[in-house]
Amino acid sequence: MEGKIQELHQKSEDPELCKEMMIYVESQLSKENIQMTEAQKLSLLSHVSAMVYRSKHQELVQPVDKILFQEVSKESIEMASKVCSKLQNLHEDEKYLLSIHFETAKFNN
């Protein structure tokens, strides 16, 4: 598990920023009393690593159909928006993709 975590940090091409982002995300999850499984944390780290990479290289995700995210809570989207705002050069739709991680984890509690 630790090897996979290190690999994902490296994949971001800015391991320190990736770690900082995960600390921030985990603080937001804690504030909302959202618990993630180890598998969910790894999936989230993979997404955050990719976000850091996209931010650094100014690559944008493909726009998404917001209708697909109607059932995602406003709170999850807002949390994702806060996280995304910590990085530059991200497409606005990144928050919708990230919000799925938070929304899914809510069902663990």
mmCIF file with all atom_site columns, C-alpha atoms in Angstrom:
data_model
loop_
_atom_site.group_PDB
_atom_site.id
_atom_site.type_symbol
_atom_site.label_atom_id
_atom_site.label_alt_id
_atom_site.label_comp_id
_atom_site.label_asym_id
_atom_site.label_entity_id
_atom_site.label_seq_id
_atom_site.pdbx_PDB_ins_code
_atom_site.Cartn_x
_atom_site.Cartn_y
_atom_site.Cartn_z
_atom_site.occupancy
_atom_site.B_iso_or_equiv
_atom_site.pdbx_formal_charge
_atom_site.auth_seq_id
_atom_site.auth_comp_id
_atom_site.auth_asym_id
_atom_site.auth_atom_id
_atom_site.pdbx_PDB_model_num
ATOM 1   C CA . MET A 1 1   ? 0.000   0.000  0.000   1.00 0.00 ? 1   MET A CA 1
ATOM 2   C CA . GLU A 1 2   ? 2.760   2.445  0.975   1.00 0.00 ? 2   GLU A CA 1
ATOM 3   C CA . GLY A 1 3   ? 4.522   1.781  -2.347  1.00 0.00 ? 3   GLY A CA 1
ATOM 4   C CA . LYS A 1 4   ? 1.356   2.610  -4.279  1.00 0.00 ? 4   LYS A CA 1
ATOM 5   C CA . ILE A 1 5   ? 0.942   5.842  -2.282  1.00 0.00 ? 5   ILE A CA 1
ATOM 6   C CA . GLN A 1 6   ? 4.517   6.887  -3.070  1.00 0.00 ? 6   GLN A CA 1
ATOM 7   C CA . GLU A 1 7   ? 3.999   6.005  -6.726  1.00 0.00 ? 7   GLU A CA 1
ATOM 8   C CA . LEU A 1 8   ? 0.903   8.225  -6.909  1.00 0.00 ? 8   LEU A CA 1
ATOM 9   C CA . HIS A 1 9   ? 2.722   11.101 -5.219  1.00 0.00 ? 9   HIS A CA 1
ATOM 10  C CA . GLN A 1 10  ? 5.525   10.803 -7.787  1.00 0.00 ? 10  GLN A CA 1
ATOM 11  C CA . LYS A 1 11  ? 3.081   10.517 -10.681 1.00 0.00 ? 11  LYS A CA 1
ATOM 12  C CA . SER A 1 12  ? 1.775   14.002 -9.873  1.00 0.00 ? 12  SER A CA 1
ATOM 13  C CA . GLU A 1 13  ? 5.248   15.381 -10.722 1.00 0.00 ? 13  GLU A CA 1
ATOM 14  C CA . ASP A 1 14  ? 5.022   17.497 -7.556  1.00 0.00 ? 14  ASP A CA 1
ATOM 15  C CA . PRO A 1 15  ? 4.998   15.032 -4.649  1.00 0.00 ? 15  PRO A CA 1
ATOM 16  C CA . GLU A 1 16  ? 5.135   17.716 -1.957  1.00 0.00 ? 16  GLU A CA 1
ATOM 17  C CA . LEU A 1 17  ? 2.151   19.583 -3.365  1.00 0.00 ? 17  LEU A CA 1
ATOM 18  C CA . CYS A 1 18  ? 0.292   16.301 -3.778  1.00 0.00 ? 18  CYS A CA 1
ATOM 19  C CA . LYS A 1 19  ? 0.916   15.464 -0.101  1.00 0.00 ? 19  LYS A CA 1
ATOM 20  C CA . GLU A 1 20  ? -0.181  18.973 0.951   1.00 0.00 ? 20  GLU A CA 1
ATOM 21  C CA . MET A 1 21  ? -3.361  18.617 -1.096  1.00 0.00 ? 21  MET A CA 1
ATOM 22  C CA . MET A 1 22  ? -4.163  15.281 0.526   1.00 0.00 ? 22  MET A CA 1
ATOM 23  C CA . ILE A 1 23  ? -3.629  16.754 4.006   1.00 0.00 ? 23  ILE A CA 1
ATOM 24  C CA . TYR A 1 24  ? -6.037  19.550 3.081   1.00 0.00 ? 24  TYR A CA 1
ATOM 25  C CA . VAL A 1 25  ? -8.592  17.100 1.658   1.00 0.00 ? 25  VAL A CA 1
ATOM 26  C CA . GLU A 1 26  ? -8.370  14.904 4.744   1.00 0.00 ? 26  GLU A CA 1
ATOM 27  C CA . SER A 1 27  ? -8.922  17.948 6.972   1.00 0.00 ? 27  SER A CA 1
ATOM 28  C CA . GLN A 1 28  ? -12.058 18.794 4.981   1.00 0.00 ? 28  GLN A CA 1
ATOM 29  C CA . LEU A 1 29  ? -13.308 15.218 5.280   1.00 0.00 ? 29  LEU A CA 1
ATOM 30  C CA . SER A 1 30  ? -12.658 15.281 9.011   1.00 0.00 ? 30  SER A CA 1
ATOM 31  C CA . LYS A 1 31  ? -14.625 18.534 9.422   1.00 0.00 ? 31  LYS A CA 1
ATOM 32  C CA . GLU A 1 32  ? -17.581 16.864 7.756   1.00 0.00 ? 32  GLU A CA 1
ATOM 33  C CA . ASN A 1 33  ? -17.104 13.618 9.707   1.00 0.00 ? 33  ASN A CA 1
ATOM 34  C CA . ILE A 1 34  ? -16.704 11.656 6.490   1.00 0.00 ? 34  ILE A CA 1
ATOM 35  C CA . GLN A 1 35  ? -14.739 8.428  6.825   1.00 0.00 ? 35  GLN A CA 1
ATOM 36  C CA . MET A 1 36  ? -13.120 6.785  3.801   1.00 0.00 ? 36  MET A CA 1
ATOM 37  C CA . THR A 1 37  ? -12.078 3.188  3.363   1.00 0.00 ? 37  THR A CA 1
ATOM 38  C CA . GLU A 1 38  ? -8.460  2.507  2.407   1.00 0.00 ? 38  GLU A CA 1
ATOM 39  C CA . ALA A 1 39  ? -9.569  1.749  -1.160  1.00 0.00 ? 39  ALA A CA 1
ATOM 40  C CA . GLN A 1 40  ? -11.496 5.042  -1.326  1.00 0.00 ? 40  GLN A CA 1
ATOM 41  C CA . LYS A 1 41  ? -8.472  6.949  0.005   1.00 0.00 ? 41  LYS A CA 1
ATOM 42  C CA . LEU A 1 42  ? -6.277  5.390  -2.657  1.00 0.00 ? 42  LEU A CA 1
ATOM 43  C CA . SER A 1 43  ? -8.782  6.265  -5.370  1.00 0.00 ? 43  SER A CA 1
ATOM 44  C CA . LEU A 1 44  ? -8.979  9.822  -4.030  1.00 0.00 ? 44  LEU A CA 1
ATOM 45  C CA . LEU A 1 45  ? -5.190  10.105 -3.954  1.00 0.00 ? 45  LEU A CA 1
ATOM 46  C CA . SER A 1 46  ? -5.066  8.927  -7.554  1.00 0.00 ? 46  SER A CA 1
ATOM 47  C CA . HIS A 1 47  ? -7.493  11.687 -8.522  1.00 0.00 ? 47  HIS A CA 1
ATOM 48  C CA . VAL A 1 48  ? -5.651  14.358 -6.500  1.00 0.00 ? 48  VAL A CA 1
ATOM 49  C CA . SER A 1 49  ? -2.347  13.254 -8.038  1.00 0.00 ? 49  SER A CA 1
ATOM 50  C CA . ALA A 1 50  ? -3.867  13.623 -11.510 1.00 0.00 ? 50  ALA A CA 1
ATOM 51  C CA . MET A 1 51  ? -5.269  17.049 -10.577 1.00 0.00 ? 51  MET A CA 1
ATOM 52  C CA . VAL A 1 52  ? -1.828  18.237 -9.441  1.00 0.00 ? 52  VAL A CA 1
ATOM 53  C CA . TYR A 1 53  ? -0.364  16.927 -12.699 1.00 0.00 ? 53  TYR A CA 1
ATOM 54  C CA . ARG A 1 54  ? -3.069  18.635 -14.796 1.00 0.00 ? 54  ARG A CA 1
ATOM 55  C CA . SER A 1 55  ? -2.598  21.876 -12.875 1.00 0.00 ? 55  SER A CA 1
ATOM 56  C CA . LYS A 1 56  ? 1.151   21.830 -13.448 1.00 0.00 ? 56  LYS A CA 1
ATOM 57  C CA . HIS A 1 57  ? 0.834   21.012 -17.159 1.00 0.00 ? 57  HIS A CA 1
ATOM 58  C CA . GLN A 1 58  ? -2.260  23.140 -17.749 1.00 0.00 ? 58  GLN A CA 1
ATOM 59  C CA . GLU A 1 59  ? -4.214  20.149 -19.018 1.00 0.00 ? 59  GLU A CA 1
ATOM 60  C CA . LEU A 1 60  ? -7.981  20.324 -18.725 1.00 0.00 ? 60  LEU A CA 1
ATOM 61  C CA . VAL A 1 61  ? -10.444 17.512 -18.130 1.00 0.00 ? 61  VAL A CA 1
ATOM 62  C CA . GLN A 1 62  ? -13.135 17.100 -20.727 1.00 0.00 ? 62  GLN A CA 1
ATOM 63  C CA . PRO A 1 63  ? -16.277 19.062 -19.855 1.00 0.00 ? 63  PRO A CA 1
ATOM 64  C CA . VAL A 1 64  ? -18.904 16.926 -18.136 1.00 0.00 ? 64  VAL A CA 1
ATOM 65  C CA . ASP A 1 65  ? -22.670 16.902 -18.376 1.00 0.00 ? 65  ASP A CA 1
ATOM 66  C CA . LYS A 1 66  ? -23.732 18.475 -15.087 1.00 0.00 ? 66  LYS A CA 1
ATOM 67  C CA . ILE A 1 67  ? -27.060 16.644 -15.261 1.00 0.00 ? 67  ILE A CA 1
ATOM 68  C CA . LEU A 1 68  ? -25.124 13.479 -14.361 1.00 0.00 ? 68  LEU A CA 1
ATOM 69  C CA . PHE A 1 69  ? -24.279 15.072 -11.005 1.00 0.00 ? 69  PHE A CA 1
ATOM 70  C CA . GLN A 1 70  ? -27.803 16.127 -9.977  1.00 0.00 ? 70  GLN A CA 1
ATOM 71  C CA . GLU A 1 71  ? -27.896 13.554 -7.203  1.00 0.00 ? 71  GLU A CA 1
ATOM 72  C CA . VAL A 1 72  ? -24.557 14.607 -5.722  1.00 0.00 ? 72  VAL A CA 1
ATOM 73  C CA . SER A 1 73  ? -25.128 16.729 -2.642  1.00 0.00 ? 73  SER A CA 1
ATOM 74  C CA . LYS A 1 74  ? -24.415 20.426 -2.668  1.00 0.00 ? 74  LYS A CA 1
ATOM 75  C CA . GLU A 1 75  ? -22.044 19.843 0.266   1.00 0.00 ? 75  GLU A CA 1
ATOM 76  C CA . SER A 1 76  ? -19.907 17.359 -1.667  1.00 0.00 ? 76  SER A CA 1
ATOM 77  C CA . ILE A 1 77  ? -19.705 19.685 -4.664  1.00 0.00 ? 77  ILE A CA 1
ATOM 78  C CA . GLU A 1 78  ? -18.809 22.630 -2.422  1.00 0.00 ? 78  GLU A CA 1
ATOM 79  C CA . MET A 1 79  ? -16.104 20.618 -0.681  1.00 0.00 ? 79  MET A CA 1
ATOM 80  C CA . ALA A 1 80  ? -14.693 19.582 -4.055  1.00 0.00 ? 80  ALA A CA 1
ATOM 81  C CA . SER A 1 81  ? -14.811 23.193 -5.218  1.00 0.00 ? 81  SER A CA 1
ATOM 82  C CA . LYS A 1 82  ? -12.753 24.278 -2.172  1.00 0.00 ? 82  LYS A CA 1
ATOM 83  C CA . VAL A 1 83  ? -10.185 21.601 -2.903  1.00 0.00 ? 83  VAL A CA 1
ATOM 84  C CA . CYS A 1 84  ? -9.990  22.507 -6.590  1.00 0.00 ? 84  CYS A CA 1
ATOM 85  C CA . SER A 1 85  ? -9.541  26.181 -5.741  1.00 0.00 ? 85  SER A CA 1
ATOM 86  C CA . LYS A 1 86  ? -6.200  25.309 -4.100  1.00 0.00 ? 86  LYS A CA 1
ATOM 87  C CA . LEU A 1 87  ? -4.759  24.514 -7.533  1.00 0.00 ? 87  LEU A CA 1
ATOM 88  C CA . GLN A 1 88  ? -4.393  26.673 -10.597 1.00 0.00 ? 88  GLN A CA 1
ATOM 89  C CA . ASN A 1 89  ? -5.344  25.908 -14.187 1.00 0.00 ? 89  ASN A CA 1
ATOM 90  C CA . LEU A 1 90  ? -8.073  23.362 -13.457 1.00 0.00 ? 90  LEU A CA 1
ATOM 91  C CA . HIS A 1 91  ? -11.253 23.175 -15.520 1.00 0.00 ? 91  HIS A CA 1
ATOM 92  C CA . GLU A 1 92  ? -14.345 24.124 -13.526 1.00 0.00 ? 92  GLU A CA 1
ATOM 93  C CA . ASP A 1 93  ? -15.817 20.667 -14.127 1.00 0.00 ? 93  ASP A CA 1
ATOM 94  C CA . GLU A 1 94  ? -12.999 19.054 -12.121 1.00 0.00 ? 94  GLU A CA 1
ATOM 95  C CA . LYS A 1 95  ? -15.059 19.720 -8.987  1.00 0.00 ? 95  LYS A CA 1
ATOM 96  C CA . TYR A 1 96  ? -17.879 17.510 -10.225 1.00 0.00 ? 96  TYR A CA 1
ATOM 97  C CA . LEU A 1 97  ? -15.549 14.580 -10.803 1.00 0.00 ? 97  LEU A CA 1
ATOM 98  C CA . LEU A 1 98  ? -13.873 15.071 -7.422  1.00 0.00 ? 98  LEU A CA 1
ATOM 99  C CA . SER A 1 99  ? -17.223 15.396 -5.617  1.00 0.00 ? 99  SER A CA 1
ATOM 100 C CA . ILE A 1 100 ? -18.036 11.762 -6.392  1.00 0.00 ? 100 ILE A CA 1
ATOM 101 C CA . HIS A 1 101 ? -15.262 10.638 -4.016  1.00 0.00 ? 101 HIS A CA 1
ATOM 102 C CA . PHE A 1 102 ? -16.817 12.619 -1.159  1.00 0.00 ? 102 PHE A CA 1
ATOM 103 C CA . GLU A 1 103 ? -20.378 11.650 -1.945  1.00 0.00 ? 103 GLU A CA 1
ATOM 104 C CA . THR A 1 104 ? -19.539 7.955  -2.098  1.00 0.00 ? 104 THR A CA 1
ATOM 105 C CA . ALA A 1 105 ? -17.658 8.066  1.206   1.00 0.00 ? 105 ALA A CA 1
ATOM 106 C CA . LYS A 1 106 ? -20.687 9.580  2.969   1.00 0.00 ? 106 LYS A CA 1
ATOM 107 C CA . PHE A 1 107 ? -22.378 6.203  2.693   1.00 0.00 ? 107 PHE A CA 1
ATOM 108 C CA . ASN A 1 108 ? -19.661 4.621  4.880   1.00 0.00 ? 108 ASN A CA 1
ATOM 109 C CA . ASN A 1 109 ? -20.891 6.406  8.019   1.00 0.00 ? 109 ASN A CA 1
#
